[in-house]
Amino acid sequence: MSVLVTGGAGYIGSHVAHALLDRGDAVAVLDNLSTGNRAYVGEDAVFVEGDIADAALVKQVVARHGVESVLHFAGSIVVPDSVADPLGYYENNVVRTRALIQALVEAEVKQFIFSSTATVYAADAPQPLAEAEVKAPISPYARSKLMTEWMLEDVSRAHDFRHMVLRYFNVAGADPAGRTGQSSPKATHLIKRAAQVALGRVPHLDIFGTDYPTADGTGVRDYIHVTDLAAAHLLALDALRAGAPSATYNCGYGRGLSVRDVVSGVERVIGRRLPVLESARRPGDPPTLISDPRRIKAELGWMPVHDDLDGIIRSAIAWERRFNSA
Ligand code: UDP
């Protein structure tokens, strides 16, 4: 019996694959290495380089390794790229995922966990965001995620198939053991960028917008350590294995931190000022995104242990140092 992790060579998938291996689960990783890195896959995992839409390959992996559950991370994740290339994003995130799910249904795999996003919620929905809140994704990226959520709902109604959707808030930080982290050179995320500035790799950090209707005028997000997010996946998997019905869960801590809070955190960690430049708002950025995590805590017993901004920043900087020197 093993778990198939698609996109297991990427940022979040590789953390989850390590967490599964750490507790003794058998793991097969399927990744086409378009953005992932083979070096981030644990040595004890079976690694298969290939495409999620290759039905013959998926069925072969399922049969050969006795796959009973799939954690699906493979996909494209850069929001501005999705705006420029919507068809590419729908192809990669919806069409290929449809092919993957069809192969799995045909191979009688019955348990599926899907990486979704907080950006499926309407920008004007009340915060913190509960799972039932109104959905109104704006970017093709976020729409591709919601389309896949709907596809999974329909498939779970039609077939002997159960799924869990995990809606991620702002994932940050890296494996405390230093085995993997966020490696995309194009990464635009705040804590990743701030770590690059802290190491002098980038001259300054842009603060995108200082006139938001928030306490200090900068954007507020619910930053969650990737290790706590990985733990949420393991709990979702355990619940599916125990027979739980399909469900959707927010993954966040339920508290908001502003861009200035993050800048102060980095300054505390490095012991000096961080060069920043106050810039215009980035198009499409909502003022605030905060999760209501009560459902995942109540139903899956999720208990985050890394809800500490300085710790998240320290792990991001440690990874950035390692990654840049590799
Ligand atoms: N942000 C910023 N400077 C950066 C990157 C991000 O000020 O270099 C802000 C962004 O406007 C948002 C918050 O930081 O308010 C989080 O952005 P990020 O790209 O990390 O995640 P998002 O919420 O956009 O998915």
mmCIF file of C-alpha atoms and ligand atoms in Angstrom:
data_model
loop_
_atom_site.group_PDB
_atom_site.id
_atom_site.type_symbol
_atom_site.label_atom_id
_atom_site.label_comp_id
_atom_site.label_asym_id
_atom_site.label_seq_id
_atom_site.Cartn_x
_atom_site.Cartn_y
_atom_site.Cartn_z
ATOM 1 C CA MET A 1 0.000 0.000 0.000
ATOM 2 C CA SER A 2 1.502 3.327 -0.949
ATOM 3 C CA VAL A 3 0.707 6.960 -1.541
ATOM 4 C CA LEU A 4 1.244 8.631 -4.902
ATOM 5 C CA VAL A 5 2.403 12.249 -4.623
ATOM 6 C CA THR A 6 2.107 14.159 -7.883
ATOM 7 C CA GLY A 7 4.357 17.199 -7.977
ATOM 8 C CA GLY A 8 6.359 15.636 -5.162
ATOM 9 C CA ALA A 9 9.543 17.343 -6.350
ATOM 10 C CA GLY A 10 8.005 20.803 -5.884
ATOM 11 C CA TYR A 11 7.825 23.081 -2.861
ATOM 12 C CA ILE A 12 4.805 21.800 -0.952
ATOM 13 C CA GLY A 13 4.689 18.311 -2.484
ATOM 14 C CA SER A 14 8.271 17.569 -1.435
ATOM 15 C CA HIS A 15 7.557 18.630 2.159
ATOM 16 C CA VAL A 16 4.527 16.348 2.278
ATOM 17 C CA ALA A 17 6.476 13.465 0.717
ATOM 18 C CA HIS A 18 9.202 13.864 3.374
ATOM 19 C CA ALA A 19 6.576 13.976 6.135
ATOM 20 C CA LEU A 20 5.004 10.755 4.820
ATOM 21 C CA LEU A 21 8.382 9.014 4.595
ATOM 22 C CA ASP A 22 9.327 10.246 8.080
ATOM 23 C CA ARG A 23 6.367 8.390 9.573
ATOM 24 C CA GLY A 24 6.963 5.269 7.531
ATOM 25 C CA ASP A 25 4.475 5.553 4.672
ATOM 26 C CA ALA A 26 5.547 4.115 1.310
ATOM 27 C CA VAL A 27 5.668 6.986 -1.208
ATOM 28 C CA ALA A 28 5.819 7.142 -4.991
ATOM 29 C CA VAL A 29 6.453 10.577 -6.518
ATOM 30 C CA LEU A 30 5.288 11.440 -10.031
ATOM 31 C CA ASP A 31 6.768 14.694 -11.302
ATOM 32 C CA ASN A 32 7.706 15.938 -14.761
ATOM 33 C CA LEU A 33 10.447 18.156 -13.278
ATOM 34 C CA SER A 34 9.143 21.191 -15.174
ATOM 35 C CA THR A 35 9.614 23.245 -12.015
ATOM 36 C CA GLY A 36 10.450 20.636 -9.371
ATOM 37 C CA ASN A 37 13.861 19.276 -8.471
ATOM 38 C CA ARG A 38 14.735 15.598 -8.119
ATOM 39 C CA ALA A 39 17.133 16.477 -5.285
ATOM 40 C CA TYR A 40 14.208 17.489 -3.034
ATOM 41 C CA VAL A 41 12.590 14.048 -3.208
ATOM 42 C CA GLY A 42 13.451 11.832 -0.248
ATOM 43 C CA GLU A 43 15.739 8.911 -1.084
ATOM 44 C CA ASP A 44 13.251 6.400 0.257
ATOM 45 C CA ALA A 45 10.572 7.479 -2.217
ATOM 46 C CA VAL A 46 10.086 5.809 -5.580
ATOM 47 C CA PHE A 47 10.628 8.547 -8.144
ATOM 48 C CA VAL A 48 8.894 8.460 -11.526
ATOM 49 C CA GLU A 49 9.594 11.227 -14.011
ATOM 50 C CA GLY A 50 6.511 11.717 -16.116
ATOM 51 C CA ASP A 51 3.257 13.462 -16.768
ATOM 52 C CA ILE A 52 0.076 13.244 -14.704
ATOM 53 C CA ALA A 53 -1.951 13.086 -17.945
ATOM 54 C CA ASP A 54 -0.120 9.952 -19.124
ATOM 55 C CA ALA A 55 -2.873 7.480 -18.213
ATOM 56 C CA ALA A 56 -0.823 4.391 -19.040
ATOM 57 C CA LEU A 57 2.007 5.582 -16.807
ATOM 58 C CA VAL A 58 -0.333 6.504 -13.947
ATOM 59 C CA LYS A 59 -2.003 3.084 -14.098
ATOM 60 C CA GLN A 60 1.372 1.369 -14.213
ATOM 61 C CA VAL A 61 2.563 3.252 -11.108
ATOM 62 C CA VAL A 62 -0.692 2.458 -9.295
ATOM 63 C CA ALA A 63 -0.436 -1.244 -10.114
ATOM 64 C CA ARG A 64 3.276 -1.611 -9.473
ATOM 65 C CA HIS A 65 3.298 0.199 -6.125
ATOM 66 C CA GLY A 66 -0.135 -0.671 -4.797
ATOM 67 C CA VAL A 67 -1.237 2.960 -4.713
ATOM 68 C CA GLU A 68 -4.381 3.467 -2.652
ATOM 69 C CA SER A 69 -4.348 7.245 -2.263
ATOM 70 C CA VAL A 70 -3.139 10.202 -4.271
ATOM 71 C CA LEU A 71 -1.987 13.609 -3.084
ATOM 72 C CA HIS A 72 -2.122 15.909 -6.069
ATOM 73 C CA PHE A 73 0.256 18.891 -6.057
ATOM 74 C CA ALA A 74 1.389 18.974 -9.690
ATOM 75 C CA GLY A 75 0.229 22.133 -11.411
ATOM 76 C CA SER A 76 1.088 25.668 -12.428
ATOM 77 C CA ILE A 77 0.971 28.264 -9.676
ATOM 78 C CA VAL A 78 2.092 31.691 -10.891
ATOM 79 C CA VAL A 79 -0.952 33.985 -10.898
ATOM 80 C CA PRO A 80 0.339 36.627 -13.375
ATOM 81 C CA ASP A 81 1.430 33.863 -15.767
ATOM 82 C CA SER A 82 -2.113 32.491 -15.618
ATOM 83 C CA VAL A 83 -3.485 35.891 -16.619
ATOM 84 C CA ALA A 84 -1.112 36.008 -19.600
ATOM 85 C CA ASP A 85 -1.667 32.372 -20.603
ATOM 86 C CA PRO A 86 -5.113 31.220 -19.435
ATOM 87 C CA LEU A 87 -5.322 28.361 -21.920
ATOM 88 C CA GLY A 88 -1.978 27.013 -20.760
ATOM 89 C CA TYR A 89 -3.211 27.134 -17.159
ATOM 90 C CA TYR A 90 -6.531 25.454 -17.907
ATOM 91 C CA GLU A 91 -4.649 22.794 -19.861
ATOM 92 C CA ASN A 92 -2.148 22.120 -17.120
ATOM 93 C CA ASN A 93 -4.357 22.455 -14.058
ATOM 94 C CA VAL A 94 -7.777 21.326 -15.262
ATOM 95 C CA VAL A 95 -7.411 19.195 -18.406
ATOM 96 C CA ARG A 96 -4.430 17.206 -17.143
ATOM 97 C CA THR A 97 -5.959 16.813 -13.714
ATOM 98 C CA ARG A 98 -9.113 15.495 -15.366
ATOM 99 C CA ALA A 99 -6.990 12.910 -17.178
ATOM 100 C CA LEU A 100 -5.254 11.972 -13.925
ATOM 101 C CA ILE A 101 -8.557 11.538 -12.094
ATOM 102 C CA GLN A 102 -9.987 9.435 -14.923
ATOM 103 C CA ALA A 103 -6.961 7.123 -14.855
ATOM 104 C CA LEU A 104 -7.306 6.817 -11.078
ATOM 105 C CA VAL A 105 -11.033 6.051 -11.225
ATOM 106 C CA GLU A 106 -10.329 3.393 -13.861
ATOM 107 C CA ALA A 107 -7.547 1.980 -11.689
ATOM 108 C CA GLU A 108 -9.962 1.944 -8.714
ATOM 109 C CA VAL A 109 -7.982 4.395 -6.597
ATOM 110 C CA LYS A 110 -10.543 5.793 -4.194
ATOM 111 C CA GLN A 111 -8.786 8.480 -2.115
ATOM 112 C CA PHE A 112 -7.602 11.826 -3.426
ATOM 113 C CA ILE A 113 -6.258 14.984 -1.767
ATOM 114 C CA PHE A 114 -6.154 18.197 -3.731
ATOM 115 C CA SER A 115 -4.154 21.417 -3.238
ATOM 116 C CA SER A 116 -6.471 24.358 -3.603
ATOM 117 C CA THR A 117 -6.166 27.993 -2.686
ATOM 118 C CA ALA A 118 -7.635 30.746 -0.526
ATOM 119 C CA THR A 119 -7.972 32.823 -3.691
ATOM 120 C CA VAL A 120 -11.135 30.906 -4.636
ATOM 121 C CA TYR A 121 -13.060 33.126 -2.171
ATOM 122 C CA ALA A 122 -14.738 36.374 -3.195
ATOM 123 C CA ALA A 123 -12.517 39.376 -2.508
ATOM 124 C CA ASP A 124 -15.290 41.078 -0.524
ATOM 125 C CA ALA A 125 -16.245 38.031 1.551
ATOM 126 C CA PRO A 126 -16.110 38.673 5.310
ATOM 127 C CA GLN A 127 -12.862 37.762 7.081
ATOM 128 C CA PRO A 128 -11.855 35.367 8.497
ATOM 129 C CA LEU A 129 -12.996 33.180 5.625
ATOM 130 C CA ALA A 130 -15.010 30.066 6.411
ATOM 131 C CA GLU A 131 -15.125 27.258 3.862
ATOM 132 C CA ALA A 132 -18.754 27.957 2.951
ATOM 133 C CA GLU A 133 -18.030 31.597 2.106
ATOM 134 C CA VAL A 134 -18.872 32.861 -1.375
ATOM 135 C CA LYS A 135 -16.482 31.788 -4.113
ATOM 136 C CA ALA A 136 -15.519 34.243 -6.834
ATOM 137 C CA PRO A 137 -12.015 33.531 -8.081
ATOM 138 C CA ILE A 138 -10.533 36.214 -10.309
ATOM 139 C CA SER A 139 -7.375 34.816 -11.882
ATOM 140 C CA PRO A 140 -7.300 31.886 -14.303
ATOM 141 C CA TYR A 141 -5.081 30.170 -11.722
ATOM 142 C CA ALA A 142 -7.705 30.451 -8.980
ATOM 143 C CA ARG A 143 -10.510 29.546 -11.385
ATOM 144 C CA SER A 144 -8.608 26.442 -12.477
ATOM 145 C CA LYS A 145 -8.463 25.403 -8.817
ATOM 146 C CA LEU A 146 -12.183 25.956 -8.239
ATOM 147 C CA MET A 147 -13.035 24.100 -11.468
ATOM 148 C CA THR A 148 -11.036 21.156 -10.165
ATOM 149 C CA GLU A 149 -12.830 21.333 -6.810
ATOM 150 C CA TRP A 150 -16.143 21.076 -8.674
ATOM 151 C CA MET A 151 -14.865 18.235 -10.820
ATOM 152 C CA LEU A 152 -13.883 16.336 -7.666
ATOM 153 C CA GLU A 153 -17.308 16.920 -6.074
ATOM 154 C CA ASP A 154 -19.010 15.459 -9.138
ATOM 155 C CA VAL A 155 -16.620 12.520 -9.404
ATOM 156 C CA SER A 156 -17.081 11.692 -5.716
ATOM 157 C CA ARG A 157 -20.861 11.691 -6.222
ATOM 158 C CA ALA A 158 -20.673 9.465 -9.297
ATOM 159 C CA HIS A 159 -18.000 6.964 -8.281
ATOM 160 C CA ASP A 160 -16.630 5.064 -5.312
ATOM 161 C CA PHE A 161 -14.181 7.885 -4.727
ATOM 162 C CA ARG A 162 -13.619 10.289 -1.823
ATOM 163 C CA HIS A 163 -11.570 13.447 -1.794
ATOM 164 C CA MET A 164 -10.301 16.189 0.473
ATOM 165 C CA VAL A 165 -9.725 19.724 -0.749
ATOM 166 C CA LEU A 166 -7.190 21.750 1.228
ATOM 167 C CA ARG A 167 -7.362 25.486 0.592
ATOM 168 C CA TYR A 168 -3.971 26.962 1.346
ATOM 169 C CA PHE A 169 -3.494 30.449 2.688
ATOM 170 C CA ASN A 170 0.033 31.960 2.434
ATOM 171 C CA VAL A 171 2.478 29.085 2.681
ATOM 172 C CA ALA A 172 5.996 29.997 3.731
ATOM 173 C CA GLY A 173 9.115 28.646 5.414
ATOM 174 C CA ALA A 174 11.043 25.472 4.780
ATOM 175 C CA ASP A 175 11.760 22.029 6.160
ATOM 176 C CA PRO A 176 13.437 22.484 9.575
ATOM 177 C CA ALA A 177 15.814 19.650 8.603
ATOM 178 C CA GLY A 178 16.876 21.621 5.520
ATOM 179 C CA ARG A 179 15.986 18.868 3.047
ATOM 180 C CA THR A 180 13.724 21.000 0.875
ATOM 181 C CA GLY A 181 12.321 24.503 0.503
ATOM 182 C CA GLN A 182 10.948 26.959 -1.999
ATOM 183 C CA SER A 183 13.306 26.912 -4.938
ATOM 184 C CA SER A 184 11.547 28.604 -7.820
ATOM 185 C CA PRO A 185 13.884 31.333 -9.071
ATOM 186 C CA LYS A 186 10.805 33.281 -10.193
ATOM 187 C CA ALA A 187 9.171 33.185 -6.778
ATOM 188 C CA THR A 188 7.371 36.417 -5.965
ATOM 189 C CA HIS A 189 6.129 35.547 -2.491
ATOM 190 C CA LEU A 190 6.754 38.031 0.265
ATOM 191 C CA ILE A 191 8.707 35.901 2.740
ATOM 192 C CA LYS A 192 10.794 34.312 -0.015
ATOM 193 C CA ARG A 193 11.601 37.770 -1.440
ATOM 194 C CA ALA A 194 12.341 39.144 2.021
ATOM 195 C CA ALA A 195 14.758 36.247 2.622
ATOM 196 C CA GLN A 196 16.510 37.066 -0.657
ATOM 197 C CA VAL A 197 16.831 40.711 0.400
ATOM 198 C CA ALA A 198 18.065 39.655 3.859
ATOM 199 C CA LEU A 199 20.890 37.728 2.193
ATOM 200 C CA GLY A 200 21.740 40.622 -0.105
ATOM 201 C CA ARG A 201 20.702 38.693 -3.217
ATOM 202 C CA VAL A 202 18.148 41.359 -4.082
ATOM 203 C CA PRO A 203 18.825 45.035 -3.241
ATOM 204 C CA HIS A 204 15.499 45.893 -1.614
ATOM 205 C CA LEU A 205 12.010 44.632 -0.833
ATOM 206 C CA ASP A 206 9.080 46.349 -2.521
ATOM 207 C CA ILE A 207 6.131 46.989 -0.231
ATOM 208 C CA PHE A 208 3.277 46.721 -2.700
ATOM 209 C CA GLY A 209 0.689 49.187 -1.437
ATOM 210 C CA THR A 210 0.664 51.293 1.719
ATOM 211 C CA ASP A 211 -2.897 52.602 1.323
ATOM 212 C CA TYR A 212 -4.933 49.468 1.948
ATOM 213 C CA PRO A 213 -7.794 49.647 4.460
ATOM 214 C CA THR A 214 -5.739 47.723 7.020
ATOM 215 C CA ALA A 215 -4.251 48.777 10.373
ATOM 216 C CA ASP A 216 -0.911 49.887 8.902
ATOM 217 C CA GLY A 217 -1.982 50.320 5.269
ATOM 218 C CA THR A 218 -0.166 47.234 3.940
ATOM 219 C CA GLY A 219 -1.630 43.905 2.820
ATOM 220 C CA VAL A 220 -2.574 41.391 5.499
ATOM 221 C CA ARG A 221 -2.133 37.637 5.036
ATOM 222 C CA ASP A 222 -2.368 34.440 7.040
ATOM 223 C CA TYR A 223 1.155 32.998 6.715
ATOM 224 C CA ILE A 224 1.361 29.282 7.503
ATOM 225 C CA HIS A 225 4.544 27.258 7.941
ATOM 226 C CA VAL A 226 4.853 24.593 5.247
ATOM 227 C CA THR A 227 5.564 21.964 7.915
ATOM 228 C CA ASP A 228 2.170 22.574 9.545
ATOM 229 C CA LEU A 229 0.588 22.427 6.094
ATOM 230 C CA ALA A 230 2.289 19.075 5.456
ATOM 231 C CA ALA A 231 0.880 17.794 8.761
ATOM 232 C CA ALA A 232 -2.619 18.818 7.605
ATOM 233 C CA HIS A 233 -2.197 16.596 4.531
ATOM 234 C CA LEU A 234 -1.226 13.611 6.632
ATOM 235 C CA LEU A 235 -4.318 14.083 8.800
ATOM 236 C CA ALA A 236 -6.521 14.403 5.713
ATOM 237 C CA LEU A 237 -5.011 11.192 4.364
ATOM 238 C CA ASP A 238 -5.574 9.383 7.661
ATOM 239 C CA ALA A 239 -9.192 10.555 7.686
ATOM 240 C CA LEU A 240 -9.785 9.269 4.150
ATOM 241 C CA ARG A 241 -8.173 5.951 5.064
ATOM 242 C CA ALA A 242 -10.469 5.702 8.077
ATOM 243 C CA GLY A 243 -13.495 6.178 5.822
ATOM 244 C CA ALA A 244 -14.223 9.900 6.282
ATOM 245 C CA PRO A 245 -16.501 11.501 3.685
ATOM 246 C CA SER A 246 -15.216 14.031 1.168
ATOM 247 C CA ALA A 247 -14.563 17.427 2.716
ATOM 248 C CA THR A 248 -12.960 20.830 2.188
ATOM 249 C CA TYR A 249 -10.668 22.508 4.704
ATOM 250 C CA ASN A 250 -8.981 25.859 5.048
ATOM 251 C CA CYS A 251 -5.294 25.659 5.954
ATOM 252 C CA GLY A 252 -4.180 28.765 7.794
ATOM 253 C CA TYR A 253 -3.620 29.895 11.367
ATOM 254 C CA GLY A 254 -6.571 32.279 11.509
ATOM 255 C CA ARG A 255 -4.494 35.390 12.153
ATOM 256 C CA GLY A 256 -3.361 38.167 9.859
ATOM 257 C CA LEU A 257 0.091 39.701 9.538
ATOM 258 C CA SER A 258 0.812 42.792 7.473
ATOM 259 C CA VAL A 259 3.704 43.305 5.083
ATOM 260 C CA ARG A 260 5.187 45.657 7.678
ATOM 261 C CA ASP A 261 4.838 42.929 10.350
ATOM 262 C CA VAL A 262 6.844 40.628 8.094
ATOM 263 C CA VAL A 263 9.487 43.314 7.489
ATOM 264 C CA SER A 264 9.790 43.849 11.268
ATOM 265 C CA GLY A 265 10.069 40.082 11.746
ATOM 266 C CA VAL A 266 12.915 39.850 9.239
ATOM 267 C CA GLU A 267 14.662 42.770 10.924
ATOM 268 C CA ARG A 268 14.353 41.017 14.323
ATOM 269 C CA VAL A 269 15.793 37.824 12.874
ATOM 270 C CA ILE A 270 18.749 39.422 11.056
ATOM 271 C CA GLY A 271 19.373 42.148 13.629
ATOM 272 C CA ARG A 272 19.451 45.027 11.165
ATOM 273 C CA ARG A 273 17.174 47.105 8.980
ATOM 274 C CA LEU A 274 15.834 45.580 5.773
ATOM 275 C CA PRO A 275 16.033 47.890 2.744
ATOM 276 C CA VAL A 276 12.459 48.488 1.582
ATOM 277 C CA LEU A 277 10.833 50.615 -1.082
ATOM 278 C CA GLU A 278 7.220 51.690 -0.755
ATOM 279 C CA SER A 279 5.637 50.927 -4.124
ATOM 280 C CA ALA A 280 2.205 50.989 -5.722
ATOM 281 C CA ARG A 281 -0.301 48.220 -5.112
ATOM 282 C CA ARG A 282 0.267 45.065 -7.142
ATOM 283 C CA PRO A 283 -2.742 44.574 -9.442
ATOM 284 C CA GLY A 284 -5.191 41.967 -8.176
ATOM 285 C CA ASP A 285 -3.906 41.838 -4.562
ATOM 286 C CA PRO A 286 -6.794 41.889 -2.049
ATOM 287 C CA PRO A 287 -6.206 43.878 1.161
ATOM 288 C CA THR A 288 -6.745 40.970 3.547
ATOM 289 C CA LEU A 289 -6.872 37.159 3.442
ATOM 290 C CA ILE A 290 -7.335 35.389 6.772
ATOM 291 C CA SER A 291 -8.616 31.865 7.256
ATOM 292 C CA ASP A 292 -11.120 30.506 9.691
ATOM 293 C CA PRO A 293 -9.369 27.197 10.522
ATOM 294 C CA ARG A 294 -11.948 25.887 12.979
ATOM 295 C CA ARG A 295 -13.195 23.106 10.718
ATOM 296 C CA ILE A 296 -9.828 21.413 10.165
ATOM 297 C CA LYS A 297 -9.013 21.683 13.855
ATOM 298 C CA ALA A 298 -12.352 20.221 14.926
ATOM 299 C CA GLU A 299 -12.715 17.497 12.302
ATOM 300 C CA LEU A 300 -9.124 16.426 11.621
ATOM 301 C CA GLY A 301 -7.570 17.422 14.954
ATOM 302 C CA TRP A 302 -5.006 19.655 13.239
ATOM 303 C CA MET A 303 -2.780 21.352 15.820
ATOM 304 C CA PRO A 304 -0.250 23.684 14.233
ATOM 305 C CA VAL A 305 3.083 23.891 16.051
ATOM 306 C CA HIS A 306 4.981 26.440 13.931
ATOM 307 C CA ASP A 307 2.665 29.451 14.321
ATOM 308 C CA ASP A 308 5.595 31.787 14.888
ATOM 309 C CA LEU A 309 6.525 34.421 12.328
ATOM 310 C CA ASP A 310 10.175 34.638 13.368
ATOM 311 C CA GLY A 311 10.535 30.860 13.110
ATOM 312 C CA ILE A 312 8.981 30.866 9.638
ATOM 313 C CA ILE A 313 11.366 33.632 8.567
ATOM 314 C CA ARG A 314 14.395 31.890 10.094
ATOM 315 C CA SER A 315 13.631 28.677 8.214
ATOM 316 C CA ALA A 316 13.056 30.593 4.962
ATOM 317 C CA ILE A 317 16.390 32.402 5.300
ATOM 318 C CA ALA A 318 18.224 29.180 6.228
ATOM 319 C CA TRP A 319 16.815 27.498 3.131
ATOM 320 C CA GLU A 320 17.596 30.475 0.932
ATOM 321 C CA ARG A 321 21.206 30.410 2.102
ATOM 322 C CA ARG A 322 21.493 26.682 1.371
ATOM 323 C CA PHE A 323 19.663 26.948 -1.921
ATOM 324 C CA ASN A 324 21.812 29.805 -3.164
ATOM 325 C CA SER A 325 25.043 28.112 -2.226
ATOM 326 C CA ALA A 326 24.011 24.819 -3.893
HETATM 327 N N1 UDP B 1 4.112 41.691 -1.191
HETATM 328 C C1 UDP B 1 4.939 42.797 -1.107
HETATM 329 N N2 UDP B 1 6.181 42.708 -1.692
HETATM 330 C C2 UDP B 1 6.617 41.599 -2.353
HETATM 331 C C3 UDP B 1 5.750 40.471 -2.429
HETATM 332 C C4 UDP B 1 4.499 40.570 -1.837
HETATM 333 O O1 UDP B 1 4.596 43.827 -0.516
HETATM 334 O O2 UDP B 1 7.750 41.590 -2.877
HETATM 335 C C5 UDP B 1 2.791 41.752 -0.513
HETATM 336 C C6 UDP B 1 1.587 41.493 -1.418
HETATM 337 O O3 UDP B 1 1.119 42.703 -1.961
HETATM 338 C C7 UDP B 1 0.604 40.872 -0.414
HETATM 339 C C8 UDP B 1 1.491 40.118 0.554
HETATM 340 O O4 UDP B 1 2.780 40.708 0.436
HETATM 341 O O5 UDP B 1 -0.062 41.887 0.327
HETATM 342 C C9 UDP B 1 1.600 38.641 0.231
HETATM 343 O O6 UDP B 1 1.957 38.477 -1.130
HETATM 344 P P1 UDP B 1 2.483 37.090 -1.692
HETATM 345 O O7 UDP B 1 2.927 37.299 -3.103
HETATM 346 O O8 UDP B 1 3.478 36.500 -0.736
HETATM 347 O O9 UDP B 1 1.216 36.127 -1.631
HETATM 348 P P2 UDP B 1 -0.259 36.317 -2.239
HETATM 349 O O10 UDP B 1 -1.123 36.662 -1.066
HETATM 350 O O11 UDP B 1 -0.204 37.361 -3.294
HETATM 351 O O12 UDP B 1 -0.551 34.946 -2.761
#
